[in-house]
């Protein structure tokens, strides 16, 4: 049985001043039972991997965390799940792209393979939250997307708390995330400043800086203590095949997980 906290060294632990009762980690490809092309720590049941291998990987994750990760059916939307209402059976995953928790023993869990995982906690350690931010969820509708949903839910859970920390995990980087003019135009229509987050490739193609777009949205929400992904190549899922899964790069492959939870 794996010991809590003794996970593989290639997993990412946020470097941020979180309160002592808050834990967070982002998995890598290392540590699991899955065979190629899902090797080895694939946590997604929906990608074509052998179900027994994925369940073994999820059990290993739970053992390393020392708590129960709550997986969601992510649909690139912005619905928030309160983990107090989550199903006990991981096979019946609720449909949501963000989660909030005020209780120990349940971990907000985000699966990614190019999209941006976002973790959040209150400085008093009362509330933790997480979001799955691809461009669709980040954009949202009429300026309300998955980050707004996560922040709103966290603030409602801790209405007296005004100090929050945010950590951005690995995602497709600004030198690899090619989008069309429709995506750029949709972001610029919501904020003219978003134009600075896109670099023209010509022919109606653009390179998008997903972590920078997320930082802009968080700053607009009053969250300035943002750590983690700075858009450099070390954080890019596409450019680090030995460490990260990437759907854009491989098409068929596994899913990482970014997890945040309370221990008390």
CSV table of N, CA and C in Angstrom, one decimal, residues 32-157:
chain,number,residue,atom,x,y,z
A,32,UNK,N,1.8,4.6,-12.3
A,32,UNK,CA,0.6,3.9,-12.5
A,32,UNK,C,0.8,2.5,-13.1
A,33,UNK,N,-0.3,1.8,-13.5
A,33,UNK,CA,-0.3,0.5,-14.0
A,33,UNK,C,-0.7,0.3,-15.4
A,34,UNK,N,-1.0,1.4,-16.1
A,34,UNK,CA,-1.5,1.4,-17.5
A,34,UNK,C,-0.4,1.1,-18.5
A,35,UNK,N,-0.7,0.4,-19.6
A,35,UNK,CA,0.2,0.2,-20.6
A,35,UNK,C,0.1,1.3,-21.7
A,36,UNK,N,1.1,1.3,-22.6
A,36,UNK,CA,1.1,2.3,-23.7
A,36,UNK,C,-0.1,2.2,-24.5
A,37,UNK,N,-0.7,3.3,-25.0
A,37,UNK,CA,-0.2,4.7,-24.9
A,37,UNK,C,-0.7,5.4,-23.7
A,38,UNK,N,-1.2,4.7,-22.7
A,38,UNK,CA,-1.8,5.3,-21.5
A,38,UNK,C,-0.8,5.3,-20.3
A,39,UNK,N,0.5,4.9,-20.6
A,39,UNK,CA,1.5,4.6,-19.6
A,39,UNK,C,1.9,5.9,-18.9
A,40,UNK,N,1.9,5.9,-17.6
A,40,UNK,CA,1.5,4.7,-16.8
A,40,UNK,C,0.4,5.1,-15.8
A,41,UNK,N,0.3,6.4,-15.4
A,41,UNK,CA,-0.6,6.9,-14.4
A,41,UNK,C,-1.8,7.6,-15.1
A,42,UNK,N,-2.5,6.8,-15.9
A,42,UNK,CA,-3.7,7.4,-16.6
A,42,UNK,C,-4.9,7.3,-15.6
A,43,UNK,N,-5.5,8.4,-15.3
A,43,UNK,CA,-6.7,8.4,-14.4
A,43,UNK,C,-8.0,8.6,-15.0
A,44,UNK,N,-8.0,8.6,-16.4
A,44,UNK,CA,-9.3,8.8,-17.1
A,44,UNK,C,-9.9,7.5,-17.5
A,45,UNK,N,-11.2,7.3,-17.1
A,45,UNK,CA,-11.9,6.1,-17.5
A,45,UNK,C,-12.5,6.2,-18.9
A,46,UNK,N,-12.5,7.3,-19.5
A,46,UNK,CA,-13.2,7.6,-20.8
A,46,UNK,C,-12.3,7.6,-22.0
A,47,UNK,N,-11.0,7.2,-21.9
A,47,UNK,CA,-10.1,7.4,-23.0
A,47,UNK,C,-9.7,6.1,-23.7
A,48,UNK,N,-10.3,5.0,-23.3
A,48,UNK,CA,-10.0,3.7,-24.0
A,48,UNK,C,-9.0,2.8,-23.3
A,49,UNK,N,-8.6,3.2,-22.1
A,49,UNK,CA,-7.7,2.4,-21.3
A,49,UNK,C,-8.4,1.3,-20.7
A,50,UNK,N,-7.7,0.2,-20.2
A,50,UNK,CA,-8.4,-0.9,-19.5
A,50,UNK,C,-8.9,-0.4,-18.2
A,51,UNK,N,-10.2,-0.6,-17.9
A,51,UNK,CA,-10.8,-0.2,-16.7
A,51,UNK,C,-10.1,-0.7,-15.5
A,52,UNK,N,-9.7,-2.0,-15.4
A,52,UNK,CA,-9.0,-2.4,-14.2
A,52,UNK,C,-7.7,-1.6,-13.9
A,53,UNK,N,-7.0,-1.2,-15.0
A,53,UNK,CA,-5.8,-0.4,-14.8
A,53,UNK,C,-6.1,0.9,-14.3
A,54,UNK,N,-7.1,1.6,-14.8
A,54,UNK,CA,-7.5,2.9,-14.4
A,54,UNK,C,-7.9,2.9,-12.9
A,55,UNK,N,-8.7,1.9,-12.5
A,55,UNK,CA,-9.2,1.8,-11.2
A,55,UNK,C,-8.0,1.5,-10.2
A,56,UNK,N,-7.0,0.8,-10.7
A,56,UNK,CA,-5.8,0.6,-9.9
A,56,UNK,C,-5.1,1.9,-9.7
A,57,UNK,N,-5.0,2.7,-10.8
A,57,UNK,CA,-4.3,4.0,-10.7
A,57,UNK,C,-5.1,4.9,-9.7
A,58,UNK,N,-6.4,4.9,-9.8
A,58,UNK,CA,-7.1,5.7,-8.9
A,58,UNK,C,-7.0,5.3,-7.4
A,59,UNK,N,-6.9,4.0,-7.2
A,59,UNK,CA,-6.7,3.5,-5.9
A,59,UNK,C,-5.3,3.9,-5.4
A,60,UNK,N,-4.3,3.9,-6.2
A,60,UNK,CA,-2.9,4.3,-5.9
A,60,UNK,C,-3.0,5.8,-5.5
A,61,UNK,N,-3.7,6.6,-6.3
A,61,UNK,CA,-3.7,8.0,-6.1
A,61,UNK,C,-4.4,8.3,-4.7
A,62,UNK,N,-5.5,7.6,-4.4
A,62,UNK,CA,-6.1,7.8,-3.1
A,62,UNK,C,-5.2,7.4,-2.0
A,63,UNK,N,-4.4,6.3,-2.1
A,63,UNK,CA,-3.5,5.9,-1.1
A,63,UNK,C,-2.4,7.0,-0.9
A,64,UNK,N,-1.9,7.5,-2.0
A,64,UNK,CA,-0.8,8.5,-1.9
A,64,UNK,C,-1.4,9.8,-1.2
A,65,UNK,N,-2.6,10.1,-1.6
A,65,UNK,CA,-3.2,11.3,-1.0
A,65,UNK,C,-3.5,11.2,0.4
A,66,UNK,N,-4.0,10.0,0.8
A,66,UNK,CA,-4.5,9.7,2.1
A,66,UNK,C,-5.9,10.3,2.3
A,67,UNK,N,-6.6,10.5,1.1
A,67,UNK,CA,-8.0,10.9,1.1
A,67,UNK,C,-8.6,10.5,-0.2
A,68,UNK,N,-9.9,10.8,-0.3
A,68,UNK,CA,-10.7,10.3,-1.5
A,68,UNK,C,-10.8,11.3,-2.6
A,69,UNK,N,-10.2,11.1,-3.7
A,69,UNK,CA,-10.4,12.1,-4.8
A,69,UNK,C,-11.8,11.9,-5.4
A,70,UNK,N,-12.4,13.0,-5.6
A,70,UNK,CA,-13.8,13.0,-6.3
A,70,UNK,C,-13.6,13.4,-7.7
A,71,UNK,N,-13.8,12.4,-8.6
A,71,UNK,CA,-13.7,12.7,-10.1
A,71,UNK,C,-15.1,13.2,-10.6
A,72,UNK,N,-15.0,14.0,-11.6
A,72,UNK,CA,-16.2,14.6,-12.2
A,72,UNK,C,-16.2,14.2,-13.7
A,73,UNK,N,-17.4,14.3,-14.3
A,73,UNK,CA,-17.6,14.1,-15.7
A,73,UNK,C,-17.4,15.5,-16.3
A,74,UNK,N,-16.2,15.9,-16.8
A,74,UNK,CA,-15.9,17.2,-17.3
A,74,UNK,C,-16.4,17.4,-18.7
A,75,UNK,N,-17.1,18.5,-19.0
A,75,UNK,CA,-17.7,18.7,-20.3
A,75,UNK,C,-17.3,20.1,-20.9
A,76,UNK,N,-16.2,20.7,-20.4
A,76,UNK,CA,-15.8,22.0,-20.9
A,76,UNK,C,-16.9,23.1,-20.6
A,77,UNK,N,-17.6,22.9,-19.5
A,77,UNK,CA,-18.6,23.9,-19.1
A,77,UNK,C,-18.1,24.7,-17.9
A,78,UNK,N,-19.0,25.2,-17.1
A,78,UNK,CA,-18.7,25.9,-15.9
A,78,UNK,C,-19.6,25.6,-14.7
A,79,UNK,N,-20.2,24.5,-14.7
A,79,UNK,CA,-21.0,24.1,-13.5
A,79,UNK,C,-20.0,23.7,-12.4
A,80,UNK,N,-20.4,24.2,-11.2
A,80,UNK,CA,-19.7,23.9,-9.9
A,80,UNK,C,-20.3,22.8,-9.1
A,81,UNK,N,-19.5,21.9,-8.7
A,81,UNK,CA,-19.9,20.8,-7.8
A,81,UNK,C,-19.5,21.1,-6.4
A,82,UNK,N,-20.4,21.1,-5.4
A,82,UNK,CA,-20.1,21.1,-4.0
A,82,UNK,C,-19.9,19.7,-3.6
A,83,UNK,N,-18.6,19.4,-3.1
A,83,UNK,CA,-18.3,18.0,-2.9
A,83,UNK,C,-19.1,17.4,-1.7
A,84,UNK,N,-19.8,18.2,-0.9
A,84,UNK,CA,-20.6,17.7,0.1
A,84,UNK,C,-21.8,16.9,-0.5
A,85,UNK,N,-22.1,17.2,-1.8
A,85,UNK,CA,-23.2,16.6,-2.5
A,85,UNK,C,-22.8,15.6,-3.5
A,86,UNK,N,-21.5,15.2,-3.5
A,86,UNK,CA,-20.9,14.3,-4.5
A,86,UNK,C,-21.3,12.9,-4.2
A,87,UNK,N,-21.5,12.1,-5.3
A,87,UNK,CA,-21.8,10.7,-5.1
A,87,UNK,C,-20.6,10.0,-4.5
A,88,UNK,N,-20.9,8.9,-3.8
A,88,UNK,CA,-19.9,8.1,-3.2
A,88,UNK,C,-19.2,7.1,-4.1
A,89,UNK,N,-19.9,6.9,-5.3
A,89,UNK,CA,-19.3,5.9,-6.3
A,89,UNK,C,-18.6,6.7,-7.4
A,90,UNK,N,-17.3,6.5,-7.5
A,90,UNK,CA,-16.6,7.2,-8.5
A,90,UNK,C,-17.0,6.9,-9.9
A,91,UNK,N,-17.7,5.7,-10.1
A,91,UNK,CA,-18.1,5.3,-11.4
A,91,UNK,C,-19.3,6.2,-11.9
A,92,UNK,N,-20.0,6.8,-11.0
A,92,UNK,CA,-21.1,7.6,-11.3
A,92,UNK,C,-20.7,9.1,-11.1
A,93,UNK,N,-19.9,9.6,-12.0
A,93,UNK,CA,-19.3,10.9,-11.8
A,93,UNK,C,-20.3,12.0,-12.1
A,94,UNK,N,-20.5,13.0,-11.3
A,94,UNK,CA,-21.4,14.1,-11.6
A,94,UNK,C,-20.8,15.0,-12.7
A,95,UNK,N,-21.7,15.6,-13.5
A,95,UNK,CA,-21.2,16.5,-14.6
A,95,UNK,C,-20.9,17.9,-14.0
A,96,UNK,N,-19.7,18.2,-14.1
A,96,UNK,CA,-19.2,19.5,-13.6
A,96,UNK,C,-17.8,19.8,-14.1
A,97,UNK,N,-17.3,21.0,-14.0
A,97,UNK,CA,-16.0,21.4,-14.4
A,97,UNK,C,-15.3,22.2,-13.3
A,98,UNK,N,-15.9,22.3,-12.2
A,98,UNK,CA,-15.3,22.9,-11.0
A,98,UNK,C,-15.8,22.3,-9.8
A,99,UNK,N,-15.1,22.4,-8.7
A,99,UNK,CA,-15.5,21.8,-7.4
A,99,UNK,C,-15.1,22.6,-6.3
A,100,UNK,N,-15.8,22.6,-5.2
A,100,UNK,CA,-15.5,23.3,-3.9
A,100,UNK,C,-15.7,22.3,-2.8
A,101,UNK,N,-14.9,22.5,-1.7
A,101,UNK,CA,-15.0,21.6,-0.6
A,101,UNK,C,-14.7,22.4,0.7
A,102,UNK,N,-15.5,22.2,1.7
A,102,UNK,CA,-15.2,22.7,3.1
A,102,UNK,C,-14.9,21.7,4.1
A,103,UNK,N,-14.9,20.4,3.6
A,103,UNK,CA,-14.7,19.3,4.5
A,103,UNK,C,-13.4,18.5,4.3
A,104,UNK,N,-12.8,18.0,5.3
A,104,UNK,CA,-11.7,17.1,5.2
A,104,UNK,C,-12.2,15.7,4.7
A,105,UNK,N,-11.3,15.0,4.0
A,105,UNK,CA,-11.7,13.6,3.5
A,105,UNK,C,-12.2,13.6,2.1
A,106,UNK,N,-12.4,14.7,1.4
A,106,UNK,CA,-12.8,14.7,0.0
A,106,UNK,C,-11.9,15.7,-0.7
A,107,UNK,N,-11.4,15.2,-1.8
A,107,UNK,CA,-10.4,16.0,-2.6
A,107,UNK,C,-11.0,16.5,-3.9
A,108,UNK,N,-11.0,17.8,-4.2
A,108,UNK,CA,-11.3,18.4,-5.5
A,108,UNK,C,-10.3,17.9,-6.5
A,109,UNK,N,-10.8,17.2,-7.6
A,109,UNK,CA,-9.9,16.5,-8.5
A,109,UNK,C,-10.3,17.0,-9.9
A,110,UNK,N,-9.3,17.5,-10.6
A,110,UNK,CA,-9.4,17.9,-12.0
A,110,UNK,C,-8.5,17.1,-12.9
A,111,UNK,N,-9.1,16.5,-14.0
A,111,UNK,CA,-8.4,15.7,-14.9
A,111,UNK,C,-8.1,16.6,-16.2
A,112,UNK,N,-6.8,16.5,-16.7
A,112,UNK,CA,-6.4,17.3,-17.8
A,112,UNK,C,-5.5,16.5,-18.7
A,113,UNK,N,-5.4,17.0,-20.0
A,113,UNK,CA,-4.4,16.5,-20.9
A,113,UNK,C,-4.1,17.6,-21.9
A,114,UNK,N,-4.1,18.8,-21.5
A,114,UNK,CA,-3.8,20.0,-22.2
A,114,UNK,C,-4.5,21.2,-21.7
A,115,UNK,N,-5.7,21.0,-21.2
A,115,UNK,CA,-6.5,22.1,-20.5
A,115,UNK,C,-5.7,22.5,-19.2
A,116,UNK,N,-6.1,23.6,-18.7
A,116,UNK,CA,-5.4,24.2,-17.5
A,116,UNK,C,-6.1,23.8,-16.2
A,117,UNK,N,-5.4,23.1,-15.3
A,117,UNK,CA,-6.0,22.9,-14.0
A,117,UNK,C,-5.7,24.1,-13.1
A,118,UNK,N,-6.7,24.5,-12.4
A,118,UNK,CA,-6.6,25.7,-11.5
A,118,UNK,C,-7.0,25.2,-10.1
A,119,UNK,N,-6.1,25.4,-9.1
A,119,UNK,CA,-6.4,25.1,-7.7
A,119,UNK,C,-6.5,26.4,-6.9
A,120,UNK,N,-7.4,26.4,-5.9
A,120,UNK,CA,-7.6,27.6,-5.1
A,120,UNK,C,-7.8,27.3,-3.6
A,121,UNK,N,-7.4,28.1,-2.7
A,121,UNK,CA,-7.6,27.9,-1.3
A,121,UNK,C,-7.7,29.2,-0.6
A,122,UNK,N,-8.5,29.2,0.5
A,122,UNK,CA,-8.6,30.3,1.4
A,122,UNK,C,-7.4,30.3,2.3
A,123,UNK,N,-6.9,31.5,2.7
A,123,UNK,CA,-5.7,31.6,3.5
A,123,UNK,C,-6.0,31.1,5.0
A,124,UNK,N,-7.3,31.0,5.3
A,124,UNK,CA,-7.6,30.5,6.7
A,124,UNK,C,-7.7,28.9,6.6
A,125,UNK,N,-7.6,28.3,5.4
A,125,UNK,CA,-7.6,26.9,5.3
A,125,UNK,C,-9.0,26.3,5.4
A,126,UNK,N,-10.1,27.1,5.3
A,126,UNK,CA,-11.4,26.7,5.5
A,126,UNK,C,-12.0,26.0,4.2
A,127,UNK,N,-11.6,26.6,3.1
A,127,UNK,CA,-12.2,26.2,1.8
A,127,UNK,C,-11.2,25.9,0.7
A,128,UNK,N,-11.4,24.9,-0.1
A,128,UNK,CA,-10.5,24.6,-1.2
A,128,UNK,C,-11.4,24.5,-2.4
A,129,UNK,N,-10.9,24.7,-3.6
A,129,UNK,CA,-11.7,24.6,-4.9
A,129,UNK,C,-10.7,24.3,-6.0
A,130,UNK,N,-11.3,23.9,-7.1
A,130,UNK,CA,-10.5,23.6,-8.3
A,130,UNK,C,-11.4,23.7,-9.5
A,131,UNK,N,-10.7,24.0,-10.7
A,131,UNK,CA,-11.4,24.2,-11.9
A,131,UNK,C,-10.6,23.6,-13.1
A,132,UNK,N,-11.4,23.1,-14.1
A,132,UNK,CA,-10.9,22.6,-15.4
A,132,UNK,C,-11.1,23.6,-16.4
A,133,UNK,N,-10.0,24.3,-16.8
A,133,UNK,CA,-10.1,25.5,-17.7
A,133,UNK,C,-9.5,25.3,-19.1
A,134,UNK,N,-10.3,24.7,-20.0
A,134,UNK,CA,-10.0,24.8,-21.4
A,134,UNK,C,-10.5,26.1,-21.9
A,135,UNK,N,-10.3,26.4,-23.2
A,135,UNK,CA,-10.6,27.7,-23.6
A,135,UNK,C,-12.2,27.9,-23.6
A,136,UNK,N,-12.9,26.9,-23.8
A,136,UNK,CA,-14.4,27.0,-23.8
A,136,UNK,C,-14.9,27.3,-22.4
A,137,UNK,N,-14.4,26.6,-21.4
A,137,UNK,CA,-14.8,26.9,-20.1
A,137,UNK,C,-14.3,28.2,-19.5
A,138,UNK,N,-13.1,28.5,-19.9
A,138,UNK,CA,-12.5,29.8,-19.5
A,138,UNK,C,-13.3,31.0,-20.1
A,139,UNK,N,-13.7,30.9,-21.4
A,139,UNK,CA,-14.5,31.9,-22.0
A,139,UNK,C,-15.9,32.1,-21.4
A,140,UNK,N,-16.5,30.9,-21.3
A,140,UNK,CA,-17.9,30.9,-20.7
A,140,UNK,C,-18.9,31.6,-21.6
A,141,UNK,N,-19.8,32.2,-20.9
A,141,UNK,CA,-20.9,32.9,-21.6
A,141,UNK,C,-21.2,34.3,-20.9
A,142,UNK,N,-21.1,35.3,-21.7
A,142,UNK,CA,-21.4,36.7,-21.2
A,142,UNK,C,-20.4,37.0,-20.1
A,143,UNK,N,-19.2,36.6,-20.2
A,143,UNK,CA,-18.2,36.9,-19.2
A,143,UNK,C,-18.2,36.0,-17.9
A,144,UNK,N,-19.0,35.0,-17.9
A,144,UNK,CA,-19.1,34.1,-16.8
A,144,UNK,C,-18.7,32.7,-17.2
A,145,UNK,N,-17.5,32.3,-16.7
A,145,UNK,CA,-17.0,31.0,-17.1
A,145,UNK,C,-16.6,30.1,-15.9
A,146,UNK,N,-15.8,29.2,-16.1
A,146,UNK,CA,-15.5,28.2,-15.1
A,146,UNK,C,-14.7,28.9,-13.9
A,147,UNK,N,-13.8,29.8,-14.2
A,147,UNK,CA,-13.1,30.5,-13.1
A,147,UNK,C,-14.0,31.4,-12.3
A,148,UNK,N,-15.0,32.1,-12.9
A,148,UNK,CA,-15.9,32.8,-12.2
A,148,UNK,C,-16.8,31.9,-11.3
A,149,UNK,N,-17.2,30.8,-11.9
A,149,UNK,CA,-18.0,29.8,-11.1
A,149,UNK,C,-17.2,29.3,-9.9
A,150,UNK,N,-15.9,28.9,-10.1
A,150,UNK,CA,-15.1,28.4,-9.0
A,150,UNK,C,-15.0,29.5,-7.9
A,151,UNK,N,-14.6,30.7,-8.3
A,151,UNK,CA,-14.4,31.8,-7.3
A,151,UNK,C,-15.6,32.2,-6.6
A,152,UNK,N,-16.7,32.2,-7.3
A,152,UNK,CA,-18.0,32.5,-6.7
A,152,UNK,C,-18.4,31.5,-5.6
A,153,UNK,N,-18.2,30.2,-6.0
A,153,UNK,CA,-18.5,29.1,-5.1
A,153,UNK,C,-17.6,29.1,-3.9
A,154,UNK,N,-16.3,29.4,-4.1
A,154,UNK,CA,-15.4,29.4,-2.9
A,154,UNK,C,-15.7,30.6,-2.0
A,155,UNK,N,-16.0,31.8,-2.6
A,155,UNK,CA,-16.3,32.9,-1.7
A,155,UNK,C,-17.7,32.7,-1.0
A,156,UNK,N,-18.6,32.1,-1.6
A,156,UNK,CA,-19.9,31.8,-0.9
A,156,UNK,C,-19.6,30.8,0.3
A,157,UNK,N,-18.7,29.9,0.1
A,157,UNK,CA,-18.4,28.9,1.1
A,157,UNK,C,-17.6,29.6,2.3
